Amino acid sequence: MHRLRTRWSALAERVDRATPADRDRSVDALRALAILGVVLGHWLVTSLTSTDGGLRGVSPLAHMPWLAPLSWVLQTLAVFFLVGGHVAAQGYASARARGVTYGSWVRLRLGRLFRPVAAVLALWTLMAGGLLLGGAEWDTVRTLLRLVWSPLWFLLVFAALTAATPLVVRLSPLWPALVVAGVDAWRFGFGGPAWIGWVNVAAGWLVPYTLGAAWARGAFARRRPALLLLGGGAAGAAALVLWGGYPASMVGVPGAAVSNLNPPTLAAVAFGLAQCGLALLARGPLARAMRRPRTWAKVALMNLSAMTVFLWHQTAMMSVTALGLLFSSDLPGLHTEPGSAGWIAARLLWLPVFAAALAVCWAAFHSYERAPRPRGPVESLRDRRPESVGELSHA
C-alpha cells in the first residue's frame, strides 16, 4: 500500500509539472464534476428489473417522487454546455489568431468528439445482433440499446453547437431563452403540437452554451452576474414548478405527462441558469483545490478519459446487471423493483461494482479517445495547448 501511494504521489507531481502554468484548472474541475453527476445520476435513477426472463427499464423516480431533489444535484448537463461554450469560444479565438481556418478547427474538435463513438456503436451493433440470434426478446434488446444510445443525443447537440460557434459566440442567452419560453407557451398554453417542443433541444442548451462564450469574453469576472444567475434561475425554476405546472424532477420520468429534459422546458432552462451561476461562483474554491497536485492529477486524468467514461458507464451498469442474472434474478438493488428506501441502500452498495466494471471498459476502450499516435497521460497534458487539453469534446 505504501508503494502504491508513493507511485501515485510521483505521478501526481509529474502531471502537475506537465500542466501549463496559465491553465485555468477550475474549468477541468467543473467538467469532471459534471461527468460525475451524469454517471451517478444514471446509475441511481435508472434500474433494469427482471421480468419474465427479460429486462425492462424502470425509474425509481416513478415509484418514489420524493427523490426528485436528487435530480437537482445529478442533472449536470447545463454545466457541460457552459464549459463547452467557454472552451469553444476560447479555442476558436486562439485558432483564428494562429491563422487556423474554421474548417481545420471544427474538423479537429469534432474528430475528438466522435472518434470514441465508433467503438460503442460497433460493439453494441454486434451485441444486439448476437442477443437477438440467441433468442433474447426484442423488448429487452431495445431497452439495452436505448440506455446505450440515449447519451448520444447530447453529443449530436453539442457537435451542432460547436460547429456553429462562430455564429453564436456573441449571441445573448436571452434570445434562445425567449425561444424556449415561446415554444412552451405554444405547446402547453395554446395546445400546439407536441413536436414543436423539440425546437428546445437546440434552443434550451444554447442558453448555457452562450453563457460559456460570455464567460470566455470576461462577462463573469465579478461575482455579481453569477449571483444573479443563481438567484434568478433558482427563483424562476421554483416558481415554474410550484405554480406553472412543471414537474419537480429535472430528468425524465417514464409515464409522466411532461418531461423537463426530453425536450428541455423553461423550468429546465431556469434550473440550468441557477446551476451555471453556482458553477461560476465555485471557480475560486475549485482553483484553490486544484493547486494540490494529488487533487489536480485526479481531475486531469479524468478529463483525459472523459469521453470513455461518458460513453461506457451505461454499458458497465448493464453488464453487472446481466451477469447478476447468472446468480439470481432477484438481487436487491439490481433486479428488484425500485420502490423503497431499502432499494436505495442496496443500490448504493452496487455502485463500487459498477465502477469496477467501468474500469474494465476504460482499460479496453480508452485508447480510442487518444490521437492516432497515443501518448501517456503526462505527455498528452504537456503537448496539448492550454485551450485544448481535455476539451469538452472529451466529455
PDB file of N, CA, C and O in Angstrom, residues 71-129:
ATOM      1  N   SER A  71     -32.404  14.665  -8.534  1.00  0.00           N
ATOM      2  CA  SER A  71     -32.167  15.105  -9.914  1.00  0.00           C
ATOM      3  C   SER A  71     -31.647  16.534  -9.968  1.00  0.00           C
ATOM      4  O   SER A  71     -31.003  16.927 -10.944  1.00  0.00           O
ATOM      5  N   TRP A  72     -31.911  17.327  -8.940  1.00  0.00           N
ATOM      6  CA  TRP A  72     -31.395  18.693  -8.912  1.00  0.00           C
ATOM      7  C   TRP A  72     -29.876  18.709  -8.727  1.00  0.00           C
ATOM      8  O   TRP A  72     -29.204  19.640  -9.147  1.00  0.00           O
ATOM      9  N   VAL A  73     -29.370  17.667  -8.088  1.00  0.00           N
ATOM     10  CA  VAL A  73     -27.928  17.582  -7.833  1.00  0.00           C
ATOM     11  C   VAL A  73     -27.199  16.899  -8.989  1.00  0.00           C
ATOM     12  O   VAL A  73     -26.104  17.314  -9.385  1.00  0.00           O
ATOM     13  N   LEU A  74     -27.820  15.859  -9.548  1.00  0.00           N
ATOM     14  CA  LEU A  74     -27.117  14.998 -10.502  1.00  0.00           C
ATOM     15  C   LEU A  74     -27.417  15.296 -11.959  1.00  0.00           C
ATOM     16  O   LEU A  74     -26.776  14.713 -12.842  1.00  0.00           O
ATOM     17  N   GLN A  75     -28.363  16.162 -12.251  1.00  0.00           N
ATOM     18  CA  GLN A  75     -28.609  16.547 -13.650  1.00  0.00           C
ATOM     19  C   GLN A  75     -27.716  17.749 -13.940  1.00  0.00           C
ATOM     20  O   GLN A  75     -28.072  18.890 -13.695  1.00  0.00           O
ATOM     21  N   THR A  76     -26.542  17.471 -14.482  1.00  0.00           N
ATOM     22  CA  THR A  76     -25.488  18.484 -14.604  1.00  0.00           C
ATOM     23  C   THR A  76     -25.203  18.886 -16.050  1.00  0.00           C
ATOM     24  O   THR A  76     -24.132  19.421 -16.345  1.00  0.00           O
ATOM     25  N   LEU A  77     -26.150  18.648 -16.953  1.00  0.00           N
ATOM     26  CA  LEU A  77     -25.881  18.918 -18.365  1.00  0.00           C
ATOM     27  C   LEU A  77     -25.633  20.394 -18.644  1.00  0.00           C
ATOM     28  O   LEU A  77     -24.875  20.733 -19.554  1.00  0.00           O
ATOM     29  N   ALA A  78     -26.283  21.286 -17.904  1.00  0.00           N
ATOM     30  CA  ALA A  78     -26.055  22.712 -18.142  1.00  0.00           C
ATOM     31  C   ALA A  78     -24.590  23.070 -17.936  1.00  0.00           C
ATOM     32  O   ALA A  78     -24.040  23.923 -18.649  1.00  0.00           O
ATOM     33  N   VAL A  79     -23.937  22.420 -16.971  1.00  0.00           N
ATOM     34  CA  VAL A  79     -22.513  22.698 -16.734  1.00  0.00           C
ATOM     35  C   VAL A  79     -21.677  22.208 -17.906  1.00  0.00           C
ATOM     36  O   VAL A  79     -20.699  22.842 -18.302  1.00  0.00           O
ATOM     37  N   PHE A  80     -22.063  21.066 -18.508  1.00  0.00           N
ATOM     38  CA  PHE A  80     -21.376  20.601 -19.710  1.00  0.00           C
ATOM     39  C   PHE A  80     -21.387  21.681 -20.787  1.00  0.00           C
ATOM     40  O   PHE A  80     -20.352  22.000 -21.386  1.00  0.00           O
ATOM     41  N   PHE A  81     -22.564  22.220 -21.049  1.00  0.00           N
ATOM     42  CA  PHE A  81     -22.685  23.193 -22.132  1.00  0.00           C
ATOM     43  C   PHE A  81     -22.059  24.525 -21.760  1.00  0.00           C
ATOM     44  O   PHE A  81     -21.533  25.231 -22.625  1.00  0.00           O
ATOM     45  N   LEU A  82     -22.094  24.903 -20.493  1.00  0.00           N
ATOM     46  CA  LEU A  82     -21.405  26.109 -20.049  1.00  0.00           C
ATOM     47  C   LEU A  82     -19.908  26.002 -20.324  1.00  0.00           C
ATOM     48  O   LEU A  82     -19.310  26.898 -20.950  1.00  0.00           O
ATOM     49  N   VAL A  83     -19.307  24.926 -19.880  1.00  0.00           N
ATOM     50  CA  VAL A  83     -17.873  24.718 -20.098  1.00  0.00           C
ATOM     51  C   VAL A  83     -17.586  24.557 -21.586  1.00  0.00           C
ATOM     52  O   VAL A  83     -16.579  25.060 -22.103  1.00  0.00           O
ATOM     53  N   GLY A  84     -18.487  23.859 -22.304  1.00  0.00           N
ATOM     54  CA  GLY A  84     -18.287  23.686 -23.740  1.00  0.00           C
ATOM     55  C   GLY A  84     -18.266  24.999 -24.489  1.00  0.00           C
ATOM     56  O   GLY A  84     -17.416  25.216 -25.358  1.00  0.00           O
ATOM     57  N   GLY A  85     -19.207  25.900 -24.174  1.00  0.00           N
ATOM     58  CA  GLY A  85     -19.205  27.204 -24.824  1.00  0.00           C
ATOM     59  C   GLY A  85     -17.977  28.010 -24.487  1.00  0.00           C
ATOM     60  O   GLY A  85     -17.406  28.708 -25.347  1.00  0.00           O
ATOM     61  N   HIS A  86     -17.532  27.927 -23.240  1.00  0.00           N
ATOM     62  CA  HIS A  86     -16.334  28.650 -22.810  1.00  0.00           C
ATOM     63  C   HIS A  86     -15.100  28.166 -23.561  1.00  0.00           C
ATOM     64  O   HIS A  86     -14.339  28.969 -24.126  1.00  0.00           O
ATOM     65  N   VAL A  87     -14.903  26.841 -23.590  1.00  0.00           N
ATOM     66  CA  VAL A  87     -13.718  26.276 -24.235  1.00  0.00           C
ATOM     67  C   VAL A  87     -13.755  26.499 -25.746  1.00  0.00           C
ATOM     68  O   VAL A  87     -12.741  26.828 -26.367  1.00  0.00           O
ATOM     69  N   ALA A  88     -14.925  26.325 -26.353  1.00  0.00           N
ATOM     70  CA  ALA A  88     -15.029  26.502 -27.801  1.00  0.00           C
ATOM     71  C   ALA A  88     -14.756  27.944 -28.203  1.00  0.00           C
ATOM     72  O   ALA A  88     -14.050  28.209 -29.189  1.00  0.00           O
ATOM     73  N   ALA A  89     -15.301  28.897 -27.451  1.00  0.00           N
ATOM     74  CA  ALA A  89     -15.074  30.305 -27.777  1.00  0.00           C
ATOM     75  C   ALA A  89     -13.601  30.657 -27.651  1.00  0.00           C
ATOM     76  O   ALA A  89     -13.024  31.340 -28.517  1.00  0.00           O
ATOM     77  N   GLN A  90     -12.963  30.193 -26.579  1.00  0.00           N
ATOM     78  CA  GLN A  90     -11.539  30.456 -26.413  1.00  0.00           C
ATOM     79  C   GLN A  90     -10.718  29.756 -27.491  1.00  0.00           C
ATOM     80  O   GLN A  90      -9.782  30.337 -28.059  1.00  0.00           O
ATOM     81  N   GLY A  91     -11.058  28.499 -27.769  1.00  0.00           N
ATOM     82  CA  GLY A  91     -10.306  27.746 -28.761  1.00  0.00           C
ATOM     83  C   GLY A  91     -10.417  28.331 -30.154  1.00  0.00           C
ATOM     84  O   GLY A  91      -9.428  28.387 -30.893  1.00  0.00           O
ATOM     85  N   TYR A  92     -11.620  28.777 -30.540  1.00  0.00           N
ATOM     86  CA  TYR A  92     -11.794  29.351 -31.867  1.00  0.00           C
ATOM     87  C   TYR A  92     -11.054  30.673 -31.990  1.00  0.00           C
ATOM     88  O   TYR A  92     -10.423  30.946 -33.025  1.00  0.00           O
ATOM     89  N   ALA A  93     -11.106  31.486 -30.940  1.00  0.00           N
ATOM     90  CA  ALA A  93     -10.366  32.753 -30.969  1.00  0.00           C
ATOM     91  C   ALA A  93      -8.872  32.502 -31.088  1.00  0.00           C
ATOM     92  O   ALA A  93      -8.168  33.189 -31.838  1.00  0.00           O
ATOM     93  N   SER A  94      -8.376  31.508 -30.359  1.00  0.00           N
ATOM     94  CA  SER A  94      -6.956  31.176 -30.436  1.00  0.00           C
ATOM     95  C   SER A  94      -6.582  30.645 -31.815  1.00  0.00           C
ATOM     96  O   SER A  94      -5.528  30.982 -32.369  1.00  0.00           O
ATOM     97  N   ALA A  95      -7.469  29.805 -32.390  1.00  0.00           N
ATOM     98  CA  ALA A  95      -7.199  29.260 -33.719  1.00  0.00           C
ATOM     99  C   ALA A  95      -7.129  30.368 -34.763  1.00  0.00           C
ATOM    100  O   ALA A  95      -6.247  30.375 -35.634  1.00  0.00           O
ATOM    101  N   ARG A  96      -8.057  31.312 -34.691  1.00  0.00           N
ATOM    102  CA  ARG A  96      -8.036  32.431 -35.636  1.00  0.00           C
ATOM    103  C   ARG A  96      -6.768  33.252 -35.483  1.00  0.00           C
ATOM    104  O   ARG A  96      -6.171  33.693 -36.478  1.00  0.00           O
ATOM    105  N   ALA A  97      -6.335  33.462 -34.241  1.00  0.00           N
ATOM    106  CA  ALA A  97      -5.118  34.248 -34.014  1.00  0.00           C
ATOM    107  C   ALA A  97      -3.884  33.556 -34.598  1.00  0.00           C
ATOM    108  O   ALA A  97      -2.929  34.217 -35.008  1.00  0.00           O
ATOM    109  N   ARG A  98      -3.917  32.202 -34.650  1.00  0.00           N
ATOM    110  CA  ARG A  98      -2.792  31.462 -35.208  1.00  0.00           C
ATOM    111  C   ARG A  98      -2.941  31.245 -36.709  1.00  0.00           C
ATOM    112  O   ARG A  98      -2.090  30.597 -37.326  1.00  0.00           O
ATOM    113  N   GLY A  99      -4.025  31.730 -37.297  1.00  0.00           N
ATOM    114  CA  GLY A  99      -4.234  31.576 -38.726  1.00  0.00           C
ATOM    115  C   GLY A  99      -4.843  30.253 -39.125  1.00  0.00           C
ATOM    116  O   GLY A  99      -4.849  29.894 -40.311  1.00  0.00           O
ATOM    117  N   VAL A 100      -5.404  29.496 -38.169  1.00  0.00           N
ATOM    118  CA  VAL A 100      -6.047  28.218 -38.463  1.00  0.00           C
ATOM    119  C   VAL A 100      -7.425  28.485 -39.053  1.00  0.00           C
ATOM    120  O   VAL A 100      -8.181  29.318 -38.541  1.00  0.00           O
ATOM    121  N   THR A 101      -7.753  27.805 -40.124  1.00  0.00           N
ATOM    122  CA  THR A 101      -9.049  28.013 -40.765  1.00  0.00           C
ATOM    123  C   THR A 101     -10.173  27.393 -39.938  1.00  0.00           C
ATOM    124  O   THR A 101      -9.942  26.491 -39.122  1.00  0.00           O
ATOM    125  N   TYR A 102     -11.385  27.874 -40.182  1.00  0.00           N
ATOM    126  CA  TYR A 102     -12.548  27.319 -39.483  1.00  0.00           C
ATOM    127  C   TYR A 102     -12.684  25.833 -39.770  1.00  0.00           C
ATOM    128  O   TYR A 102     -12.945  25.035 -38.863  1.00  0.00           O
ATOM    129  N   GLY A 103     -12.502  25.430 -41.027  1.00  0.00           N
ATOM    130  CA  GLY A 103     -12.648  24.024 -41.393  1.00  0.00           C
ATOM    131  C   GLY A 103     -11.696  23.130 -40.619  1.00  0.00           C
ATOM    132  O   GLY A 103     -12.088  22.071 -40.116  1.00  0.00           O
ATOM    133  N   SER A 104     -10.436  23.541 -40.519  1.00  0.00           N
ATOM    134  CA  SER A 104      -9.455  22.741 -39.790  1.00  0.00           C
ATOM    135  C   SER A 104      -9.805  22.668 -38.314  1.00  0.00           C
ATOM    136  O   SER A 104      -9.693  21.617 -37.679  1.00  0.00           O
ATOM    137  N   TRP A 105     -10.228  23.807 -37.762  1.00  0.00           N
ATOM    138  CA  TRP A 105     -10.566  23.853 -36.336  1.00  0.00           C
ATOM    139  C   TRP A 105     -11.748  22.951 -36.020  1.00  0.00           C
ATOM    140  O   TRP A 105     -11.705  22.158 -35.073  1.00  0.00           O
ATOM    141  N   VAL A 106     -12.813  23.029 -36.803  1.00  0.00           N
ATOM    142  CA  VAL A 106     -14.009  22.251 -36.496  1.00  0.00           C
ATOM    143  C   VAL A 106     -13.781  20.766 -36.757  1.00  0.00           C
ATOM    144  O   VAL A 106     -14.302  19.909 -36.030  1.00  0.00           O
ATOM    145  N   ARG A 107     -12.980  20.421 -37.757  1.00  0.00           N
ATOM    146  CA  ARG A 107     -12.679  19.001 -38.002  1.00  0.00           C
ATOM    147  C   ARG A 107     -11.913  18.406 -36.830  1.00  0.00           C
ATOM    148  O   ARG A 107     -12.170  17.269 -36.419  1.00  0.00           O
ATOM    149  N   LEU A 108     -10.984  19.162 -36.281  1.00  0.00           N
ATOM    150  CA  LEU A 108     -10.209  18.683 -35.149  1.00  0.00           C
ATOM    151  C   LEU A 108     -11.101  18.449 -33.938  1.00  0.00           C
ATOM    152  O   LEU A 108     -11.034  17.404 -33.286  1.00  0.00           O
ATOM    153  N   ARG A 109     -11.961  19.402 -33.648  1.00  0.00           N
ATOM    154  CA  ARG A 109     -12.826  19.282 -32.464  1.00  0.00           C
ATOM    155  C   ARG A 109     -13.849  18.164 -32.628  1.00  0.00           C
ATOM    156  O   ARG A 109     -14.072  17.384 -31.712  1.00  0.00           O
ATOM    157  N   LEU A 110     -14.472  18.081 -33.798  1.00  0.00           N
ATOM    158  CA  LEU A 110     -15.475  17.038 -33.990  1.00  0.00           C
ATOM    159  C   LEU A 110     -14.838  15.656 -34.088  1.00  0.00           C
ATOM    160  O   LEU A 110     -15.454  14.654 -33.712  1.00  0.00           O
ATOM    161  N   GLY A 111     -13.612  15.603 -34.594  1.00  0.00           N
ATOM    162  CA  GLY A 111     -12.903  14.321 -34.622  1.00  0.00           C
ATOM    163  C   GLY A 111     -12.655  13.803 -33.219  1.00  0.00           C
ATOM    164  O   GLY A 111     -12.850  12.616 -32.930  1.00  0.00           O
ATOM    165  N   ARG A 112     -12.252  14.684 -32.321  1.00  0.00           N
ATOM    166  CA  ARG A 112     -12.061  14.290 -30.919  1.00  0.00           C
ATOM    167  C   ARG A 112     -13.378  13.853 -30.290  1.00  0.00           C
ATOM    168  O   ARG A 112     -13.391  13.001 -29.403  1.00  0.00           O
ATOM    169  N   LEU A 113     -14.448  14.451 -30.753  1.00  0.00           N
ATOM    170  CA  LEU A 113     -15.760  14.146 -30.178  1.00  0.00           C
ATOM    171  C   LEU A 113     -16.267  12.787 -30.608  1.00  0.00           C
ATOM    172  O   LEU A 113     -16.778  12.006 -29.799  1.00  0.00           O
ATOM    173  N   PHE A 114     -16.122  12.459 -31.882  1.00  0.00           N
ATOM    174  CA  PHE A 114     -16.799  11.278 -32.422  1.00  0.00           C
ATOM    175  C   PHE A 114     -15.916  10.047 -32.582  1.00  0.00           C
ATOM    176  O   PHE A 114     -16.437   8.957 -32.803  1.00  0.00           O
ATOM    177  N   ARG A 115     -14.598  10.197 -32.478  1.00  0.00           N
ATOM    178  CA  ARG A 115     -13.745   9.028 -32.657  1.00  0.00           C
ATOM    179  C   ARG A 115     -14.094   7.897 -31.681  1.00  0.00           C
ATOM    180  O   ARG A 115     -14.199   6.732 -32.085  1.00  0.00           O
ATOM    181  N   PRO A 116     -14.304   8.190 -30.391  1.00  0.00           N
ATOM    182  CA  PRO A 116     -14.635   7.082 -29.466  1.00  0.00           C
ATOM    183  C   PRO A 116     -16.030   6.513 -29.666  1.00  0.00           C
ATOM    184  O   PRO A 116     -16.307   5.400 -29.213  1.00  0.00           O
ATOM    185  N   VAL A 117     -16.918   7.270 -30.334  1.00  0.00           N
ATOM    186  CA  VAL A 117     -18.291   6.794 -30.526  1.00  0.00           C
ATOM    187  C   VAL A 117     -18.322   5.562 -31.423  1.00  0.00           C
ATOM    188  O   VAL A 117     -19.153   4.664 -31.244  1.00  0.00           O
ATOM    189  N   ALA A 118     -17.412   5.500 -32.384  1.00  0.00           N
ATOM    190  CA  ALA A 118     -17.416   4.381 -33.337  1.00  0.00           C
ATOM    191  C   ALA A 118     -17.284   3.049 -32.618  1.00  0.00           C
ATOM    192  O   ALA A 118     -17.936   2.061 -32.993  1.00  0.00           O
ATOM    193  N   ALA A 119     -16.452   2.999 -31.577  1.00  0.00           N
ATOM    194  CA  ALA A 119     -16.269   1.735 -30.855  1.00  0.00           C
ATOM    195  C   ALA A 119     -17.556   1.306 -30.157  1.00  0.00           C
ATOM    196  O   ALA A 119     -17.910   0.118 -30.161  1.00  0.00           O
ATOM    197  N   VAL A 120     -18.266   2.273 -29.561  1.00  0.00           N
ATOM    198  CA  VAL A 120     -19.526   1.948 -28.878  1.00  0.00           C
ATOM    199  C   VAL A 120     -20.551   1.423 -29.868  1.00  0.00           C
ATOM    200  O   VAL A 120     -21.202   0.391 -29.634  1.00  0.00           O
ATOM    201  N   LEU A 121     -20.720   2.125 -30.978  1.00  0.00           N
ATOM    202  CA  LEU A 121     -21.708   1.718 -31.965  1.00  0.00           C
ATOM    203  C   LEU A 121     -21.378   0.352 -32.557  1.00  0.00           C
ATOM    204  O   LEU A 121     -22.268  -0.496 -32.736  1.00  0.00           O
ATOM    205  N   ALA A 122     -20.100   0.121 -32.851  1.00  0.00           N
ATOM    206  CA  ALA A 122     -19.715  -1.163 -33.449  1.00  0.00           C
ATOM    207  C   ALA A 122     -19.964  -2.305 -32.476  1.00  0.00           C
ATOM    208  O   ALA A 122     -20.547  -3.343 -32.844  1.00  0.00           O
ATOM    209  N   LEU A 123     -19.535  -2.140 -31.221  1.00  0.00           N
ATOM    210  CA  LEU A 123     -19.699  -3.227 -30.262  1.00  0.00           C
ATOM    211  C   LEU A 123     -21.167  -3.535 -30.005  1.00  0.00           C
ATOM    212  O   LEU A 123     -21.583  -4.701 -29.999  1.00  0.00           O
ATOM    213  N   TRP A 124     -21.982  -2.490 -29.817  1.00  0.00           N
ATOM    214  CA  TRP A 124     -23.378  -2.740 -29.478  1.00  0.00           C
ATOM    215  C   TRP A 124     -24.203  -3.191 -30.673  1.00  0.00           C
ATOM    216  O   TRP A 124     -25.215  -3.865 -30.505  1.00  0.00           O
ATOM    217  N   THR A 125     -23.784  -2.872 -31.871  1.00  0.00           N
ATOM    218  CA  THR A 125     -24.447  -3.435 -33.050  1.00  0.00           C
ATOM    219  C   THR A 125     -24.242  -4.947 -33.093  1.00  0.00           C
ATOM    220  O   THR A 125     -25.177  -5.718 -33.334  1.00  0.00           O
ATOM    221  N   LEU A 126     -22.997  -5.366 -32.818  1.00  0.00           N
ATOM    222  CA  LEU A 126     -22.702  -6.796 -32.785  1.00  0.00           C
ATOM    223  C   LEU A 126     -23.422  -7.485 -31.627  1.00  0.00           C
ATOM    224  O   LEU A 126     -23.968  -8.586 -31.777  1.00  0.00           O
ATOM    225  N   MET A 127     -23.426  -6.832 -30.465  1.00  0.00           N
ATOM    226  CA  MET A 127     -24.066  -7.441 -29.305  1.00  0.00           C
ATOM    227  C   MET A 127     -25.572  -7.569 -29.499  1.00  0.00           C
ATOM    228  O   MET A 127     -26.170  -8.590 -29.143  1.00  0.00           O
ATOM    229  N   ALA A 128     -26.177  -6.534 -30.073  1.00  0.00           N
ATOM    230  CA  ALA A 128     -27.623  -6.592 -30.305  1.00  0.00           C
ATOM    231  C   ALA A 128     -27.966  -7.725 -31.261  1.00  0.00           C
ATOM    232  O   ALA A 128     -28.927  -8.483 -31.039  1.00  0.00           O
ATOM    233  N   GLY A 129     -27.170  -7.843 -32.330  1.00  0.00           N
ATOM    234  CA  GLY A 129     -27.405  -8.942 -33.266  1.00  0.00           C
ATOM    235  C   GLY A 129     -27.240 -10.298 -32.603  1.00  0.00           C
ATOM    236  O   GLY A 129     -28.040 -11.217 -32.825  1.00  0.00           O
TER     237      GLY A 129
END
